[in-house]
Structures are given as structure tokens and as C-alpha cells.
Tab-separated table of C-alpha atoms in Angstrom:
chain	number	residue	atom	x	y	z
Q	1	MET	CA	134.527	323.237	35.561
Q	2	SER	CA	137.567	321.942	33.687
Q	3	VAL	CA	141.116	320.778	34.298
Q	4	VAL	CA	144.100	322.335	32.514
Q	5	TYR	CA	147.318	320.442	31.726
Q	6	VAL	CA	150.445	322.499	31.023
Q	7	SER	CA	153.743	320.904	29.986
Q	8	ASN	CA	156.855	322.667	31.315
Q	9	ALA	CA	159.844	321.653	29.190
Q	10	ASP	CA	162.746	322.945	31.281
Q	11	GLY	CA	160.968	322.111	34.530
Q	12	ARG	CA	160.373	318.532	33.333
Q	13	GLU	CA	156.906	318.477	34.824
Q	14	ILE	CA	153.245	318.735	33.918
Q	15	SER	CA	151.204	321.282	35.869
Q	16	VAL	CA	147.609	320.303	36.597
Q	17	LEU	CA	145.239	323.232	37.207
Q	18	ARG	CA	141.519	323.604	37.852
Q	19	LEU	CA	139.623	326.083	35.664
Q	20	ASP	CA	136.503	327.244	37.486
Q	21	ASP	CA	133.295	328.497	35.900
Q	22	ASP	CA	134.381	332.114	36.469
Q	23	GLY	CA	137.747	331.624	34.747
Q	24	ALA	CA	139.764	331.345	37.970
Q	25	LEU	CA	142.756	328.989	37.987
Q	26	THR	CA	143.752	326.838	40.976
Q	27	PHE	CA	146.834	324.637	41.258
Q	28	ILE	CA	146.039	320.927	41.733
Q	29	GLU	CA	149.381	319.143	41.357
Q	30	SER	CA	152.674	318.966	39.501
Q	31	ARG	CA	153.570	315.653	37.909
Q	32	PRO	CA	157.325	315.139	37.204
Q	33	VAL	CA	158.495	313.436	34.005
Q	34	ASP	CA	161.825	311.991	32.868
Q	35	GLY	CA	162.658	314.464	30.126
Q	36	ALA	CA	162.002	317.807	28.463
Q	37	VAL	CA	158.241	317.510	28.108
Q	38	MET	CA	156.521	319.452	25.352
Q	39	PRO	CA	153.575	318.360	23.174
Q	40	LEU	CA	150.606	316.751	24.903
Q	41	ALA	CA	147.711	314.781	23.451
Q	42	MET	CA	144.496	313.549	25.044
Q	43	SER	CA	142.803	310.293	24.092
Q	44	PRO	CA	139.324	310.760	22.560
Q	45	ASP	CA	137.687	309.206	25.636
Q	46	ARG	CA	139.735	311.546	27.899
Q	47	ARG	CA	141.083	308.592	29.934
Q	48	TYR	CA	144.741	308.984	28.946
Q	49	LEU	CA	147.199	311.830	28.499
Q	50	TYR	CA	150.230	311.378	26.230
Q	51	ALA	CA	153.342	313.546	26.672
Q	52	SER	CA	156.282	313.732	24.272
Q	53	LEU	CA	159.701	313.736	25.943
Q	54	ARG	CA	161.998	315.680	23.611
Q	55	SER	CA	165.303	314.950	25.337
Q	56	ALA	CA	167.118	311.680	24.629
Q	57	PRO	CA	166.039	308.942	24.835
Q	58	PHE	CA	162.990	310.212	22.924
Q	59	ALA	CA	159.800	308.720	24.299
Q	60	VAL	CA	156.140	309.191	25.108
Q	61	ALA	CA	154.981	309.160	28.719
Q	62	VAL	CA	151.471	307.800	29.272
Q	63	PHE	CA	149.256	308.907	32.162
Q	64	ALA	CA	145.830	307.832	33.344
Q	65	ARG	CA	143.661	310.763	34.368
Q	66	ASP	CA	141.088	310.770	37.143
Q	67	PRO	CA	137.859	312.014	35.498
Q	68	ALA	CA	136.604	313.536	38.764
Q	69	THR	CA	139.755	315.371	39.905
Q	70	GLY	CA	141.952	315.572	36.813
Q	71	ARG	CA	144.954	314.160	38.679
Q	72	LEU	CA	147.447	312.099	36.704
Q	73	THR	CA	148.820	308.629	37.409
Q	74	PRO	CA	151.891	307.525	35.412
Q	75	LEU	CA	151.288	304.271	33.537
Q	76	SER	CA	154.156	303.643	31.143
Q	77	THR	CA	156.842	305.112	28.919
Q	78	ALA	CA	157.472	303.938	25.355
Q	79	PRO	CA	160.179	304.883	22.835
Q	80	LEU	CA	159.330	307.101	19.871
Q	81	PRO	CA	161.154	307.031	16.509
Q	82	ASP	CA	162.615	310.521	16.990
Q	83	ASN	CA	162.353	313.844	18.800
Q	84	MET	CA	158.628	314.425	18.272
Q	85	ALA	CA	157.404	318.036	18.200
Q	86	TYR	CA	153.715	317.158	17.914
Q	87	LEU	CA	151.408	314.423	19.202
Q	88	ALA	CA	147.816	313.543	18.394
Q	89	THR	CA	145.624	310.469	18.416
Q	90	ASP	CA	143.468	309.327	15.544
Q	91	ARG	CA	139.713	309.708	16.007
Q	92	SER	CA	139.324	306.168	17.379
Q	93	GLY	CA	142.107	306.486	19.963
Q	94	ARG	CA	143.768	303.328	18.595
Q	95	TYR	CA	146.810	305.120	17.178
Q	96	LEU	CA	149.282	307.722	18.371
Q	97	LEU	CA	150.355	310.128	15.627
Q	98	SER	CA	153.568	312.140	15.887
Q	99	ALA	CA	155.673	314.565	13.840
Q	100	SER	CA	159.401	315.228	14.163
Q	101	TYR	CA	160.699	318.719	13.370
Q	102	SER	CA	164.358	317.769	13.718
Q	103	GLY	CA	164.014	314.294	12.197
Q	104	ASP	CA	161.867	315.198	9.150
Q	105	LYS	CA	159.407	312.372	9.667
Q	106	ILE	CA	155.962	311.407	10.886
Q	107	ALA	CA	155.010	308.199	12.674
Q	108	VAL	CA	152.019	306.062	13.644
Q	109	ASN	CA	152.185	303.901	16.797
Q	110	PRO	CA	149.443	301.544	18.015
Q	111	ILE	CA	147.708	302.238	21.321
Q	112	ALA	CA	146.614	299.253	23.431
Q	113	SER	CA	143.352	299.017	25.359
Q	114	ASP	CA	145.207	299.971	28.555
Q	115	GLY	CA	146.581	303.150	26.943
Q	116	GLY	CA	150.077	301.772	26.364
Q	117	VAL	CA	151.959	302.686	23.168
Q	118	GLY	CA	153.543	299.989	20.993
Q	119	PRO	CA	156.328	300.030	18.367
Q	120	PRO	CA	155.634	302.119	15.240
Q	121	ILE	CA	153.458	300.737	12.478
Q	122	ALA	CA	154.533	303.416	10.021
Q	123	VAL	CA	157.391	305.914	9.840
Q	124	GLU	CA	157.310	308.240	6.826
Q	125	SER	CA	160.019	310.659	5.708
Q	126	THR	CA	158.823	314.209	5.016
Q	127	PRO	CA	160.231	317.438	3.621
Q	128	PRO	CA	162.182	319.397	6.271
Q	129	HIS	CA	160.683	320.105	9.682
Q	130	ALA	CA	157.434	318.165	10.039
Q	131	HIS	CA	155.474	320.113	12.632
Q	132	SER	CA	151.936	318.762	13.073
Q	133	ILE	CA	149.766	315.777	12.214
Q	134	LEU	CA	146.046	314.945	12.509
Q	135	THR	CA	143.221	312.960	10.945
Q	136	ASP	CA	139.963	314.350	9.604
Q	137	PRO	CA	136.623	313.703	11.389
Q	138	SER	CA	135.924	310.621	9.262
Q	139	ASN	CA	139.324	309.145	10.252
Q	140	ARG	CA	139.940	308.296	6.566
Q	141	TYR	CA	142.413	311.087	5.789
Q	142	LEU	CA	145.511	312.451	7.472
Q	143	PHE	CA	147.376	315.763	7.138
Q	144	ALA	CA	150.892	316.714	8.190
Q	145	SER	CA	152.621	320.069	7.825
Q	146	ALA	CA	156.279	320.384	6.823
Q	147	LEU	CA	157.442	323.834	7.856
Q	148	GLY	CA	160.777	323.775	6.046
Q	149	GLY	CA	159.263	322.400	2.847
Q	150	ASP	CA	156.347	324.878	2.711
Q	151	VAL	CA	153.900	322.021	2.161
Q	152	ILE	CA	150.954	320.286	3.776
Q	153	LEU	CA	151.121	316.549	3.131
Q	154	GLN	CA	147.889	314.686	2.342
Q	155	TYR	CA	147.453	310.967	3.072
Q	156	ARG	CA	144.754	308.338	3.044
Q	157	PHE	CA	144.616	306.719	6.489
Q	158	ASP	CA	143.610	303.104	7.069
Q	159	ALA	CA	141.977	303.106	10.492
Q	160	GLU	CA	142.077	299.289	10.648
Q	161	THR	CA	145.837	298.946	10.135
Q	162	GLY	CA	147.222	302.436	10.852
Q	163	ARG	CA	148.896	302.519	7.428
Q	164	LEU	CA	149.351	305.676	5.359
Q	165	THR	CA	149.064	306.073	1.590
Q	166	PRO	CA	149.797	309.346	-0.229
Q	167	ASN	CA	146.589	310.981	-1.392
Q	168	GLU	CA	146.120	312.571	-4.815
Q	169	PRO	CA	147.546	315.149	-4.872
Q	170	PRO	CA	150.018	314.143	-2.121
Q	171	ARG	CA	150.767	317.720	-1.038
Q	172	VAL	CA	149.505	321.288	-1.012
Q	173	GLU	CA	152.097	324.029	-1.307
Q	174	THR	CA	152.006	327.227	0.729
Q	175	ALA	CA	153.652	330.534	-0.171
Q	176	SER	CA	157.425	330.272	-0.356
Q	177	GLY	CA	158.955	330.859	3.067
Q	178	ALA	CA	155.592	330.775	4.870
Q	179	GLY	CA	156.501	327.828	7.097
Q	180	PRO	CA	153.222	325.948	7.758
Q	181	ARG	CA	153.183	324.885	11.405
Q	182	HIS	CA	149.911	323.746	13.023
Q	183	ILE	CA	146.595	322.640	11.519
Q	184	VAL	CA	143.042	322.649	12.906
Q	185	LEU	CA	139.781	321.565	11.287
Q	186	HIS	CA	136.561	323.545	11.598
Q	187	ARG	CA	133.702	321.889	13.451
Q	188	SER	CA	131.580	321.981	10.272
Q	189	GLY	CA	134.043	319.669	8.542
Q	190	SER	CA	134.187	322.091	5.606
Q	191	PHE	CA	137.324	324.097	6.410
Q	192	ALA	CA	140.859	323.806	7.758
Q	193	PHE	CA	143.134	326.523	9.121
Q	194	VAL	CA	146.940	326.498	9.193
Q	195	THR	CA	149.350	328.850	10.961
Q	196	ASN	CA	152.378	329.909	8.940
Q	197	GLU	CA	155.180	330.395	11.448
Q	198	LEU	CA	157.630	332.373	9.332
Q	199	ASP	CA	155.478	334.955	7.523
Q	200	GLY	CA	152.961	335.690	10.303
Q	201	THR	CA	149.839	334.507	8.497
Q	202	VAL	CA	147.037	331.982	8.866
Q	203	ASN	CA	145.658	330.159	5.820
Q	204	SER	CA	142.041	329.119	5.295
Q	205	TYR	CA	141.384	325.990	3.239
Q	206	ARG	CA	138.263	324.326	1.952
Q	207	PHE	CA	138.257	320.678	3.004
Q	208	GLU	CA	136.774	318.308	0.443
Q	209	SER	CA	135.467	315.479	2.603
Q	210	ASP	CA	134.853	313.132	-0.327
Q	211	THR	CA	138.493	313.289	-1.517
Q	212	GLY	CA	140.306	314.293	1.689
Q	213	THR	CA	142.040	317.244	0.034
Q	214	LEU	CA	142.594	320.902	0.855
Q	215	THR	CA	142.092	323.910	-1.426
Q	216	LEU	CA	143.385	327.339	-0.400
Q	217	ILE	CA	140.720	329.995	0.178
Q	218	THR	CA	142.744	332.916	1.516
Q	219	SER	CA	145.576	333.985	3.813
Q	220	ALA	CA	145.256	336.553	6.608
Q	221	SER	CA	147.909	338.374	8.658
Q	222	VAL	CA	148.045	337.781	12.409
Q	223	LEU	CA	150.579	340.555	13.078
Q	224	PRO	CA	149.561	343.617	15.096
Q	225	PRO	CA	150.318	347.021	13.473
Q	226	GLU	CA	153.112	347.720	15.967
Q	227	ALA	CA	154.845	344.354	15.379
Q	228	ASP	CA	158.629	344.770	15.456
Q	229	GLY	CA	160.785	341.824	14.476
Q	230	PRO	CA	160.460	338.677	12.383
Q	231	PRO	CA	157.037	336.952	12.489
Q	232	TRP	CA	156.838	333.871	14.705
Q	233	THR	CA	153.370	332.393	14.955
Q	234	SER	CA	152.765	329.318	17.079
Q	235	GLU	CA	149.426	327.783	18.105
Q	236	LEU	CA	145.897	328.237	16.783
Q	237	CYS	CA	142.547	327.116	18.232
Q	238	GLY	CA	138.911	327.525	17.256
Q	239	THR	CA	135.938	327.810	19.581
Q	240	PRO	CA	133.751	324.682	19.825
Q	241	ASP	CA	130.817	326.515	18.200
Q	242	GLY	CA	132.966	327.281	15.148
Q	243	ARG	CA	132.497	331.053	15.331
Q	244	TYR	CA	135.983	332.236	16.301
Q	245	LEU	CA	139.616	331.369	15.574
Q	246	TYR	CA	142.596	332.551	17.650
Q	247	VAL	CA	146.289	332.542	16.712
Q	248	ALA	CA	149.331	333.159	18.962
Q	249	GLU	CA	152.285	335.248	17.729
Q	250	ARG	CA	155.469	334.998	19.783
Q	251	THR	CA	157.511	338.023	18.638
Q	252	SER	CA	154.763	340.473	19.619
Q	253	SER	CA	153.423	338.271	22.455
Q	254	THR	CA	149.837	338.638	21.241
Q	255	ILE	CA	146.738	336.562	20.538
Q	256	THR	CA	144.914	337.550	17.343
Q	257	GLY	CA	141.211	336.793	17.008
Q	258	PHE	CA	139.167	336.171	13.862
Q	259	ARG	CA	135.486	335.682	13.173
Q	260	ILE	CA	134.948	332.714	10.840
Q	261	ASP	CA	132.419	333.083	8.033
Q	262	PRO	CA	130.510	329.765	8.237
Q	263	ALA	CA	129.635	329.841	4.534
Q	264	THR	CA	132.976	330.778	2.996
Q	265	GLY	CA	135.695	330.079	5.584
Q	266	LEU	CA	136.932	333.663	5.270
Q	267	LEU	CA	138.456	335.237	8.383
Q	268	ASP	CA	137.387	338.644	9.701
Q	269	PRO	CA	140.043	340.118	12.068
Q	270	LEU	CA	138.792	341.006	15.555
Q	271	GLY	CA	141.950	342.552	17.035
Q	272	HIS	CA	145.076	341.695	18.971
Q	273	THR	CA	145.304	340.930	22.704
Q	274	PRO	CA	148.651	341.339	24.547
Q	275	THR	CA	149.415	338.179	26.486
Q	276	GLU	CA	152.128	336.165	28.220
Q	277	THR	CA	155.670	336.645	26.925
Q	278	GLN	CA	156.361	334.366	23.953
Q	279	PRO	CA	153.070	332.446	23.869
Q	280	ARG	CA	153.904	328.963	22.628
Q	281	GLY	CA	150.683	327.098	23.370
Q	282	PHE	CA	147.086	327.744	24.354
Q	283	ALA	CA	143.756	325.961	24.401
Q	284	ILE	CA	140.045	326.720	24.658
Q	285	ASP	CA	137.892	324.934	27.239
Q	286	PRO	CA	135.125	322.565	26.048
Q	287	SER	CA	132.409	325.113	26.853
Q	288	GLY	CA	134.042	327.697	24.587
Q	289	ARG	CA	133.949	330.304	27.354
Q	290	PHE	CA	137.632	330.469	28.289
Q	291	LEU	CA	141.061	330.468	26.661
Q	292	VAL	CA	144.237	329.621	28.614
Q	293	VAL	CA	147.633	330.639	27.202
Q	294	ALA	CA	151.161	329.701	28.336
Q	295	GLY	CA	154.153	332.030	28.041
Q	296	GLN	CA	157.492	330.295	27.483
Q	297	LYS	CA	159.493	333.257	28.769
Q	298	SER	CA	157.127	334.369	31.538
Q	299	HIS	CA	156.775	330.869	33.070
Q	300	ALA	CA	153.094	331.583	33.666
Q	301	VAL	CA	149.630	331.065	32.219
Q	302	THR	CA	146.688	333.447	31.935
Q	303	SER	CA	143.022	332.585	31.524
Q	304	TYR	CA	140.753	334.783	29.394
Q	305	ALA	CA	136.993	334.990	29.103
Q	306	ILE	CA	135.781	334.815	25.492
Q	307	ASP	CA	132.938	337.226	24.774
Q	308	PRO	CA	130.315	335.151	22.924
Q	309	VAL	CA	129.030	338.183	20.993
Q	310	THR	CA	132.269	339.936	19.996
Q	311	GLY	CA	134.950	337.256	20.434
Q	312	SER	CA	137.057	339.662	22.498
Q	313	LEU	CA	139.315	338.313	25.270
Q	314	THR	CA	139.200	339.570	28.853
Q	315	PRO	CA	141.884	338.371	31.289
Q	316	ARG	CA	140.584	336.487	34.325
Q	317	GLN	CA	143.612	335.159	36.206
Q	318	ARG	CA	147.350	334.744	35.893
Q	319	LEU	CA	149.148	331.845	37.574
Q	320	GLU	CA	152.833	330.936	37.669
Q	321	VAL	CA	153.640	327.384	36.604
Q	322	GLY	CA	156.921	325.594	35.823
Q	323	ARG	CA	159.868	326.654	33.673
Q	324	ASP	CA	159.264	326.960	29.917
Q	325	PRO	CA	155.530	326.186	29.714
Q	326	ASN	CA	154.702	325.425	26.098
Q	327	TRP	CA	151.652	323.191	25.638
Q	328	VAL	CA	148.100	323.403	27.028
Q	329	GLU	CA	145.286	320.835	27.057
Q	330	ILE	CA	141.883	321.437	28.689
Q	331	VAL	CA	139.330	318.727	29.583
Q	332	ALA	CA	135.970	319.047	31.314
Q	333	LEU	CA	135.671	317.531	34.788
Q	334	ARG	CA	132.743	315.266	35.525
């Protein structure tokens, strides 16, 4: 059994749902926030939930989560350097990482032992439209995508001080006009995958753990054959066992599945699943059995069972949430 957190931007609330072992969804509570809430991030120990408030004054709301019920208790609110479109923590949980699409910057803020967020340690300018940020499993390297610059930025990360230093090379270019958006790392530590928002593709990269750099392997389309309109990919998630990767595409309102070759990082398309209208965010539960997707225009979420043999998605339950749901986090209940 797991708990699902869904941020509802226009509703200014976080929906808390229970995900049962059969894929059923049950409403637990709705937690109001003081702003247009969008990206969420969970601390590595699952004690705290961080929520970016993207209406002025830009801030992060911090919640304690009950490990037995999943309910949220507000703890504090701290200012952020800009309107942050993405949140993550480093692997130690000592730093909050954020990326600003409108402000063209990334930031590192310290996190106290009580979960509170302090003033920024580092604020770095980026090419246009920074859109995601994360550290590698060793916590020695950091990546940030810049959608408008068609680059993935590569940094060395000092986990003792939170400081960033450009790696060598400091960036990896994508195809012109691709628009790199979100990044995930494969559980093996050998590969990374990046959605390209503007050309409807997902890139596979080899991750060199000794240098902290990415090398392009290939690019695969996520668009269904009947796609009509400009590509508009959003989120991507891999299953915990590393076998499957899923990518959301908003124009066609579909989820595209891929089988990951564990030796090469190549992606084998599995098909396209129609889903909630304009799927902005989704997540896979810790067991790897279920995927929950939020539709910005449908104001609802749907849970899907993931077939462990084929990777296909079968809908389990649809549940209405707040207005403009856009981000999903899933955590196992004790």
C-alpha cells in the first residue's frame, strides 16, 4: 500500500490519496497551500514533502508526513530565488535543488535537520528555461536541463558545502529545437534518459560514473502514429527494476512505454496508452506495479497496473482531484 501526493496548481492544494494493492485509489485529505502549487519533492528518508509555490511571493512549503497514514502537517514556508519549475533534494537530503524556467537559473538551498529550508547557498544562471535538476547516485555530480538552450548542464557537486563547479565538458547539446525538459537516471547507474518537450522524443545517454558526464546513445520518438499537433512531452519515469521507461505526451494525451535494454540503454517501443487529458505529471509506485497519471485539463488522476512481462498499462481507477493537477509523488506506507 502506498500514498499518492498530487499538487493542484489552480486549486492551491495538495491531494493525498491511498493507493491500494489492487490499484484502487481512495481520497485521504486535501491540504491547502498559499500559492499555485506545482513541483513536489520528497526527502530521501520520506519524512518531508517540499512543494514549490509558483505564484508570488515564490516560496517552498515544507510538510511533515505521517509514515503510517501519509497525512501532511505544514511545518514552514521559505522564500526561493525565483519561480521554480522543478524541485529535488540531493541524495543526502541536506540540500534542496531547484530550477527556474522563467528565471533561467538553478539554485541550491540548505535543509536543516527539522526539514526547514534556509537561504540559497548557490544560484547559477543558465541558458533559457532551466527545467529540471538532480544529482547522480554518488552525489558527486549534478545535471540540469535548459529547454530553451537545447543543453544539459553538467556540474561537479560538493555534498559538504552544496557548491557547484562546471564539469568538463560543462554541457551536452541536444538536437536544435528539441527542448530538453526532465531527466531520470537508470537504476543501474549506467544510463540517463531525457524528455525533449518540443520535438516529441526521449534521449538515451550513457552515464560515465567516473567523470560524471553524459554521452548520447540514441533518440526515440514518443509520438503515436495518429498524433495531430505540435509535440509536447512532459514527464518520464522508469520502473524500479529498470526494465521499463514511460513518457507522457500532452498534445495526444498518451503515455508511451519503452523496454530498456540493460546492456546498451537502447529503447524498444511498447506502444501508446490513451490517458487523462494533457498529462503533465505521473509517478510509479515503489513496488513497480502501478503508475498514476494526472491530467491538467481533466482535473483527475488514473491509476494503471503495469504488466511485469509486457510493460503494458491497464487502467484500474479514475479519481477526480483538484483543479489543474500537475505533479505526482508516490511513497510506500509503513
